[in-house]
Amino acid sequence: MSPIRQYQQKLEGSGYEVEIDLGQLEFSISRDTPFNMSFSHRGSDLVYKATRVARGCCITCTTHGRTREVARLYRSKDDGEYIKVKFSEQQAQSLEDFLLVVKPRSMMYRIDIDEEIYASFSKDHFTLTDASGTALAYDTRVPMGLFRERIPAIFHISIDLLDTMDYIFVAYICMERWRREGTTSLQSRGYSQAWQNTPGLLCFEGPWGEVM
């Protein structure tokens, strides 16, 4: 039985009213800073959450009343203050090894997992595509116009990517933080230095309003 079907059966047996599109999952995105952000699945109790901790961020996943740690993002003092990402039961790696540069100017990266998945922003919409350019996921925001809403509210993703959600959520919060910051590359020392210099981690106050 596929992991997707197992997940659906767990939801069906949990007493929750399950509304799962066989092709797509829909998550509500909390309106907060990237390192205090959460994805809540509409139709079940599945929640991905980023929480600010000392020197970085802890990512967890909660479902059926149980919480597991997914990954941690932190500054590595032993490696020139570079950002590291450590997934549970895996070796820590630098952020630039996890998000591999494809088109830095247009902010396109390949997520370092078995499948070829590309993360990028198109007119400020976050999108995931496969190697052929087929859309796999996107968030909802209105980047321009009278009803501009640059903070997304909903994240739509192909149900086929459920097994890679751990990696996708980590990639999302890193790239969304970069977008709101808008002044440094996600990669290498520049991003690490900006992280170190902004302990408030991007609140909704002050000069950030225009880029959010």
PDB file of C-alpha atoms in Angstrom:
ATOM      1  CA  MET A   1       0.000   0.000   0.000  1.00  0.00           C
ATOM      2  CA  SER A   2       1.338   3.426  -0.920  1.00  0.00           C
ATOM      3  CA  PRO A   3       2.258   5.944   1.816  1.00  0.00           C
ATOM      4  CA  ILE A   4      -0.403   8.264   0.371  1.00  0.00           C
ATOM      5  CA  ARG A   5      -3.149   5.660   0.749  1.00  0.00           C
ATOM      6  CA  GLN A   6      -1.917   4.783   4.270  1.00  0.00           C
ATOM      7  CA  TYR A   7      -2.136   8.466   5.171  1.00  0.00           C
ATOM      8  CA  GLN A   8      -5.664   8.710   3.780  1.00  0.00           C
ATOM      9  CA  GLN A   9      -6.762   5.638   5.749  1.00  0.00           C
ATOM     10  CA  LYS A  10      -5.316   7.081   8.963  1.00  0.00           C
ATOM     11  CA  LEU A  11      -7.300  10.251   8.398  1.00  0.00           C
ATOM     12  CA  GLU A  12     -10.482   8.332   7.620  1.00  0.00           C
ATOM     13  CA  GLY A  13     -10.140   6.309  10.820  1.00  0.00           C
ATOM     14  CA  SER A  14      -9.346   9.280  13.019  1.00  0.00           C
ATOM     15  CA  GLY A  15     -12.890  10.614  13.289  1.00  0.00           C
ATOM     16  CA  TYR A  16     -12.073  13.772  11.315  1.00  0.00           C
ATOM     17  CA  GLU A  17     -14.137  14.908   8.373  1.00  0.00           C
ATOM     18  CA  VAL A  18     -11.697  14.311   5.560  1.00  0.00           C
ATOM     19  CA  GLU A  19     -11.855  16.404   2.419  1.00  0.00           C
ATOM     20  CA  ILE A  20      -8.876  15.365   0.343  1.00  0.00           C
ATOM     21  CA  ASP A  21      -8.705  16.137  -3.346  1.00  0.00           C
ATOM     22  CA  LEU A  22      -7.085  13.049  -4.844  1.00  0.00           C
ATOM     23  CA  GLY A  23      -4.778  15.293  -6.826  1.00  0.00           C
ATOM     24  CA  GLN A  24      -4.052  18.132  -4.434  1.00  0.00           C
ATOM     25  CA  LEU A  25      -3.619  19.055  -0.770  1.00  0.00           C
ATOM     26  CA  GLU A  26      -4.488  22.495   0.559  1.00  0.00           C
ATOM     27  CA  PHE A  27      -2.743  24.069   3.540  1.00  0.00           C
ATOM     28  CA  SER A  28      -3.588  27.292   5.366  1.00  0.00           C
ATOM     29  CA  ILE A  29      -0.511  29.464   5.965  1.00  0.00           C
ATOM     30  CA  SER A  30      -0.256  31.412   9.206  1.00  0.00           C
ATOM     31  CA  ARG A  31       0.373  35.139   8.880  1.00  0.00           C
ATOM     32  CA  ASP A  32       3.668  35.406  10.683  1.00  0.00           C
ATOM     33  CA  THR A  33       7.389  35.675  10.123  1.00  0.00           C
ATOM     34  CA  PRO A  34       8.934  32.735   8.237  1.00  0.00           C
ATOM     35  CA  PHE A  35      10.587  31.327  11.353  1.00  0.00           C
ATOM     36  CA  ASN A  36       7.254  31.417  13.209  1.00  0.00           C
ATOM     37  CA  MET A  37       5.193  30.154  10.286  1.00  0.00           C
ATOM     38  CA  SER A  38       2.910  27.122  10.050  1.00  0.00           C
ATOM     39  CA  PHE A  39       1.138  25.109   7.351  1.00  0.00           C
ATOM     40  CA  SER A  40      -2.164  23.581   8.544  1.00  0.00           C
ATOM     41  CA  HIS A  41      -3.776  20.992   6.295  1.00  0.00           C
ATOM     42  CA  ARG A  42      -7.438  21.702   5.571  1.00  0.00           C
ATOM     43  CA  GLY A  43      -9.339  18.502   6.337  1.00  0.00           C
ATOM     44  CA  SER A  44      -7.062  16.929   8.960  1.00  0.00           C
ATOM     45  CA  ASP A  45      -4.881  17.806  11.935  1.00  0.00           C
ATOM     46  CA  LEU A  46      -1.606  17.719   9.970  1.00  0.00           C
ATOM     47  CA  VAL A  47       0.450  20.817  10.828  1.00  0.00           C
ATOM     48  CA  TYR A  48       3.989  21.822   9.861  1.00  0.00           C
ATOM     49  CA  LYS A  49       5.375  24.527  12.098  1.00  0.00           C
ATOM     50  CA  ALA A  50       8.558  26.594  12.282  1.00  0.00           C
ATOM     51  CA  THR A  51       9.504  27.944  15.702  1.00  0.00           C
ATOM     52  CA  ARG A  52      12.275  30.397  16.473  1.00  0.00           C
ATOM     53  CA  VAL A  53      14.899  28.990  18.849  1.00  0.00           C
ATOM     54  CA  ALA A  54      18.356  30.089  19.984  1.00  0.00           C
ATOM     55  CA  ARG A  55      20.621  30.674  16.959  1.00  0.00           C
ATOM     56  CA  GLY A  56      18.032  29.439  14.507  1.00  0.00           C
ATOM     57  CA  CYS A  57      14.760  27.672  13.872  1.00  0.00           C
ATOM     58  CA  CYS A  58      13.144  24.317  14.733  1.00  0.00           C
ATOM     59  CA  ILE A  59      10.680  22.706  12.307  1.00  0.00           C
ATOM     60  CA  THR A  60       8.134  20.177  13.572  1.00  0.00           C
ATOM     61  CA  CYS A  61       5.271  18.128  12.165  1.00  0.00           C
ATOM     62  CA  THR A  62       2.182  17.292  14.239  1.00  0.00           C
ATOM     63  CA  THR A  63      -0.556  14.824  13.355  1.00  0.00           C
ATOM     64  CA  HIS A  64      -2.912  12.636  15.402  1.00  0.00           C
ATOM     65  CA  GLY A  65      -1.736  14.416  18.540  1.00  0.00           C
ATOM     66  CA  ARG A  66       1.901  13.438  18.051  1.00  0.00           C
ATOM     67  CA  THR A  67       4.714  15.842  17.252  1.00  0.00           C
ATOM     68  CA  ARG A  68       8.045  14.955  15.696  1.00  0.00           C
ATOM     69  CA  GLU A  69      11.015  17.151  14.942  1.00  0.00           C
ATOM     70  CA  VAL A  70      11.591  17.496  11.213  1.00  0.00           C
ATOM     71  CA  ALA A  71      14.724  19.636  11.027  1.00  0.00           C
ATOM     72  CA  ARG A  72      16.724  22.470  12.521  1.00  0.00           C
ATOM     73  CA  LEU A  73      18.231  25.528  10.857  1.00  0.00           C
ATOM     74  CA  TYR A  74      21.144  27.117  12.664  1.00  0.00           C
ATOM     75  CA  ARG A  75      24.328  29.127  12.270  1.00  0.00           C
ATOM     76  CA  SER A  76      27.435  26.967  12.380  1.00  0.00           C
ATOM     77  CA  LYS A  77      30.235  28.686  14.279  1.00  0.00           C
ATOM     78  CA  ASP A  78      32.610  25.926  13.186  1.00  0.00           C
ATOM     79  CA  ASP A  79      32.029  26.644   9.509  1.00  0.00           C
ATOM     80  CA  GLY A  80      32.436  30.366   9.080  1.00  0.00           C
ATOM     81  CA  GLU A  81      28.966  31.270  10.401  1.00  0.00           C
ATOM     82  CA  TYR A  82      27.279  29.536   7.485  1.00  0.00           C
ATOM     83  CA  ILE A  83      23.673  28.366   7.791  1.00  0.00           C
ATOM     84  CA  LYS A  84      23.248  24.637   8.337  1.00  0.00           C
ATOM     85  CA  VAL A  85      20.146  22.507   7.969  1.00  0.00           C
ATOM     86  CA  LYS A  86      19.891  19.212   9.837  1.00  0.00           C
ATOM     87  CA  PHE A  87      17.033  16.839   9.136  1.00  0.00           C
ATOM     88  CA  SER A  88      16.267  14.170  11.715  1.00  0.00           C
ATOM     89  CA  GLU A  89      18.491  11.097  11.379  1.00  0.00           C
ATOM     90  CA  GLN A  90      20.622  12.812   8.722  1.00  0.00           C
ATOM     91  CA  GLN A  91      23.952  14.591   8.725  1.00  0.00           C
ATOM     92  CA  ALA A  92      23.845  18.378   8.861  1.00  0.00           C
ATOM     93  CA  GLN A  93      24.494  20.110   5.546  1.00  0.00           C
ATOM     94  CA  SER A  94      24.959  23.688   4.480  1.00  0.00           C
ATOM     95  CA  LEU A  95      21.887  25.501   3.222  1.00  0.00           C
ATOM     96  CA  GLU A  96      23.530  26.004  -0.172  1.00  0.00           C
ATOM     97  CA  ASP A  97      23.955  22.221  -0.517  1.00  0.00           C
ATOM     98  CA  PHE A  98      20.284  21.675   0.287  1.00  0.00           C
ATOM     99  CA  LEU A  99      19.013  24.411  -2.059  1.00  0.00           C
ATOM    100  CA  LEU A 100      21.143  24.077  -5.172  1.00  0.00           C
ATOM    101  CA  VAL A 101      21.431  27.163  -7.363  1.00  0.00           C
ATOM    102  CA  VAL A 102      19.789  26.926 -10.787  1.00  0.00           C
ATOM    103  CA  LYS A 103      19.085  30.573 -11.651  1.00  0.00           C
ATOM    104  CA  PRO A 104      20.232  32.815  -8.788  1.00  0.00           C
ATOM    105  CA  ARG A 105      18.968  36.080 -10.308  1.00  0.00           C
ATOM    106  CA  SER A 106      15.465  34.732 -10.749  1.00  0.00           C
ATOM    107  CA  MET A 107      15.755  32.867  -7.477  1.00  0.00           C
ATOM    108  CA  MET A 108      15.312  29.318  -8.739  1.00  0.00           C
ATOM    109  CA  TYR A 109      16.747  26.437  -6.735  1.00  0.00           C
ATOM    110  CA  ARG A 110      16.642  22.665  -6.915  1.00  0.00           C
ATOM    111  CA  ILE A 111      15.753  20.967  -3.650  1.00  0.00           C
ATOM    112  CA  ASP A 112      18.317  18.276  -2.862  1.00  0.00           C
ATOM    113  CA  ILE A 113      16.052  15.221  -2.665  1.00  0.00           C
ATOM    114  CA  ASP A 114      15.676  12.105  -4.811  1.00  0.00           C
ATOM    115  CA  GLU A 115      13.075  13.662  -7.109  1.00  0.00           C
ATOM    116  CA  GLU A 116      13.946  16.629  -9.308  1.00  0.00           C
ATOM    117  CA  ILE A 117      11.904  19.430  -7.763  1.00  0.00           C
ATOM    118  CA  TYR A 118      12.574  23.081  -8.506  1.00  0.00           C
ATOM    119  CA  ALA A 119      11.516  25.893  -6.174  1.00  0.00           C
ATOM    120  CA  SER A 120      11.209  29.443  -7.455  1.00  0.00           C
ATOM    121  CA  PHE A 121       9.235  32.683  -7.338  1.00  0.00           C
ATOM    122  CA  SER A 122       7.183  33.818 -10.327  1.00  0.00           C
ATOM    123  CA  LYS A 123       5.797  37.346  -9.890  1.00  0.00           C
ATOM    124  CA  ASP A 124       6.228  36.760  -6.153  1.00  0.00           C
ATOM    125  CA  HIS A 125       4.255  33.514  -6.206  1.00  0.00           C
ATOM    126  CA  PHE A 126       6.180  30.581  -4.759  1.00  0.00           C
ATOM    127  CA  THR A 127       6.005  27.608  -7.132  1.00  0.00           C
ATOM    128  CA  LEU A 128       7.330  24.064  -7.300  1.00  0.00           C
ATOM    129  CA  THR A 129       7.876  22.432 -10.678  1.00  0.00           C
ATOM    130  CA  ASP A 130       9.340  19.200 -11.966  1.00  0.00           C
ATOM    131  CA  ALA A 131      12.157  18.928 -14.503  1.00  0.00           C
ATOM    132  CA  SER A 132       9.711  19.431 -17.399  1.00  0.00           C
ATOM    133  CA  GLY A 133       8.276  22.623 -15.887  1.00  0.00           C
ATOM    134  CA  THR A 134       4.977  21.081 -14.779  1.00  0.00           C
ATOM    135  CA  ALA A 135       3.537  22.886 -11.751  1.00  0.00           C
ATOM    136  CA  LEU A 136       3.448  20.750  -8.603  1.00  0.00           C
ATOM    137  CA  ALA A 137       2.672  23.352  -5.931  1.00  0.00           C
ATOM    138  CA  TYR A 138       2.061  27.067  -5.484  1.00  0.00           C
ATOM    139  CA  ASP A 139       0.927  29.556  -2.868  1.00  0.00           C
ATOM    140  CA  THR A 140      -1.730  32.244  -3.202  1.00  0.00           C
ATOM    141  CA  ARG A 141      -0.800  35.894  -3.010  1.00  0.00           C
ATOM    142  CA  VAL A 142      -1.669  39.033  -4.938  1.00  0.00           C
ATOM    143  CA  PRO A 143       1.632  40.811  -5.625  1.00  0.00           C
ATOM    144  CA  MET A 144       0.207  43.946  -7.258  1.00  0.00           C
ATOM    145  CA  GLY A 145      -2.914  46.057  -7.691  1.00  0.00           C
ATOM    146  CA  LEU A 146      -5.719  47.402  -5.543  1.00  0.00           C
ATOM    147  CA  PHE A 147      -6.173  44.151  -3.631  1.00  0.00           C
ATOM    148  CA  ARG A 148      -2.469  43.459  -3.161  1.00  0.00           C
ATOM    149  CA  GLU A 149      -1.831  40.760  -0.589  1.00  0.00           C
ATOM    150  CA  ARG A 150       1.819  39.776  -0.616  1.00  0.00           C
ATOM    151  CA  ILE A 151       1.610  37.447   2.360  1.00  0.00           C
ATOM    152  CA  PRO A 152       0.188  34.125   1.110  1.00  0.00           C
ATOM    153  CA  ALA A 153      -2.810  32.507   2.787  1.00  0.00           C
ATOM    154  CA  ILE A 154      -3.037  29.127   1.062  1.00  0.00           C
ATOM    155  CA  PHE A 155      -0.485  26.591  -0.162  1.00  0.00           C
ATOM    156  CA  HIS A 156      -1.638  24.079  -2.789  1.00  0.00           C
ATOM    157  CA  ILE A 157       0.493  21.003  -3.409  1.00  0.00           C
ATOM    158  CA  SER A 158       0.204  17.780  -5.390  1.00  0.00           C
ATOM    159  CA  ILE A 159      -0.675  14.880  -3.113  1.00  0.00           C
ATOM    160  CA  ASP A 160       2.150  12.956  -4.784  1.00  0.00           C
ATOM    161  CA  LEU A 161       4.590  15.209  -2.908  1.00  0.00           C
ATOM    162  CA  LEU A 162       3.219  14.424   0.553  1.00  0.00           C
ATOM    163  CA  ASP A 163       6.212  12.205   1.321  1.00  0.00           C
ATOM    164  CA  THR A 164       8.583  15.105   0.615  1.00  0.00           C
ATOM    165  CA  MET A 165       6.709  17.744   2.633  1.00  0.00           C
ATOM    166  CA  ASP A 166       9.465  17.828   5.271  1.00  0.00           C
ATOM    167  CA  TYR A 167      11.923  19.137   2.696  1.00  0.00           C
ATOM    168  CA  ILE A 168       9.428  21.378   0.925  1.00  0.00           C
ATOM    169  CA  PHE A 169       8.398  23.211   4.096  1.00  0.00           C
ATOM    170  CA  VAL A 170      12.027  23.879   5.028  1.00  0.00           C
ATOM    171  CA  ALA A 171      12.755  25.164   1.511  1.00  0.00           C
ATOM    172  CA  TYR A 172       9.644  27.336   1.628  1.00  0.00           C
ATOM    173  CA  ILE A 173      10.458  29.157   4.859  1.00  0.00           C
ATOM    174  CA  CYS A 174      14.063  29.778   3.777  1.00  0.00           C
ATOM    175  CA  MET A 175      13.028  31.214   0.420  1.00  0.00           C
ATOM    176  CA  GLU A 176      10.147  33.232   1.851  1.00  0.00           C
ATOM    177  CA  ARG A 177      12.500  34.801   4.376  1.00  0.00           C
ATOM    178  CA  TRP A 178      14.878  35.740   1.572  1.00  0.00           C
ATOM    179  CA  ARG A 179      12.011  37.277  -0.419  1.00  0.00           C
ATOM    180  CA  ARG A 180      10.881  39.433   2.479  1.00  0.00           C
ATOM    181  CA  GLU A 181      14.440  40.475   3.240  1.00  0.00           C
ATOM    182  CA  GLY A 182      15.108  41.288  -0.394  1.00  0.00           C
ATOM    183  CA  THR A 183      18.695  42.446   0.104  1.00  0.00           C
ATOM    184  CA  THR A 184      20.937  39.379   0.128  1.00  0.00           C
ATOM    185  CA  SER A 185      21.378  36.102  -1.681  1.00  0.00           C
ATOM    186  CA  LEU A 186      19.979  33.023  -0.029  1.00  0.00           C
ATOM    187  CA  GLN A 187      23.336  31.427  -0.481  1.00  0.00           C
ATOM    188  CA  SER A 188      26.485  31.383   1.554  1.00  0.00           C
ATOM    189  CA  ARG A 189      27.908  34.055   3.819  1.00  0.00           C
ATOM    190  CA  GLY A 190      25.690  36.972   2.785  1.00  0.00           C
ATOM    191  CA  TYR A 191      22.540  35.204   3.947  1.00  0.00           C
ATOM    192  CA  SER A 192      24.219  33.992   7.128  1.00  0.00           C
ATOM    193  CA  GLN A 193      25.439  37.487   7.952  1.00  0.00           C
ATOM    194  CA  ALA A 194      22.002  38.996   7.397  1.00  0.00           C
ATOM    195  CA  TRP A 195      20.482  36.353   9.666  1.00  0.00           C
ATOM    196  CA  GLN A 196      23.012  37.198  12.360  1.00  0.00           C
ATOM    197  CA  ASN A 197      22.341  40.928  12.043  1.00  0.00           C
ATOM    198  CA  THR A 198      18.533  40.689  12.287  1.00  0.00           C
ATOM    199  CA  PRO A 199      17.752  39.032  15.632  1.00  0.00           C
ATOM    200  CA  GLY A 200      14.159  40.220  15.374  1.00  0.00           C
ATOM    201  CA  LEU A 201      13.798  37.928  12.355  1.00  0.00           C
ATOM    202  CA  LEU A 202      11.528  40.005  10.165  1.00  0.00           C
ATOM    203  CA  CYS A 203       8.583  41.363  12.101  1.00  0.00           C
ATOM    204  CA  PHE A 204       5.678  43.193  10.463  1.00  0.00           C
ATOM    205  CA  GLU A 205       6.873  46.507  11.810  1.00  0.00           C
ATOM    206  CA  GLY A 206       9.035  49.159  10.201  1.00  0.00           C
ATOM    207  CA  PRO A 207      10.722  49.058   6.793  1.00  0.00           C
ATOM    208  CA  TRP A 208       9.763  45.470   6.015  1.00  0.00           C
ATOM    209  CA  GLY A 209       6.165  46.448   5.250  1.00  0.00           C
ATOM    210  CA  GLU A 210       6.840  47.180   1.577  1.00  0.00           C
ATOM    211  CA  VAL A 211       8.401  43.805   0.819  1.00  0.00           C
ATOM    212  CA  MET A 212       5.841  41.784   2.701  1.00  0.00           C
TER     213      MET A 212
END
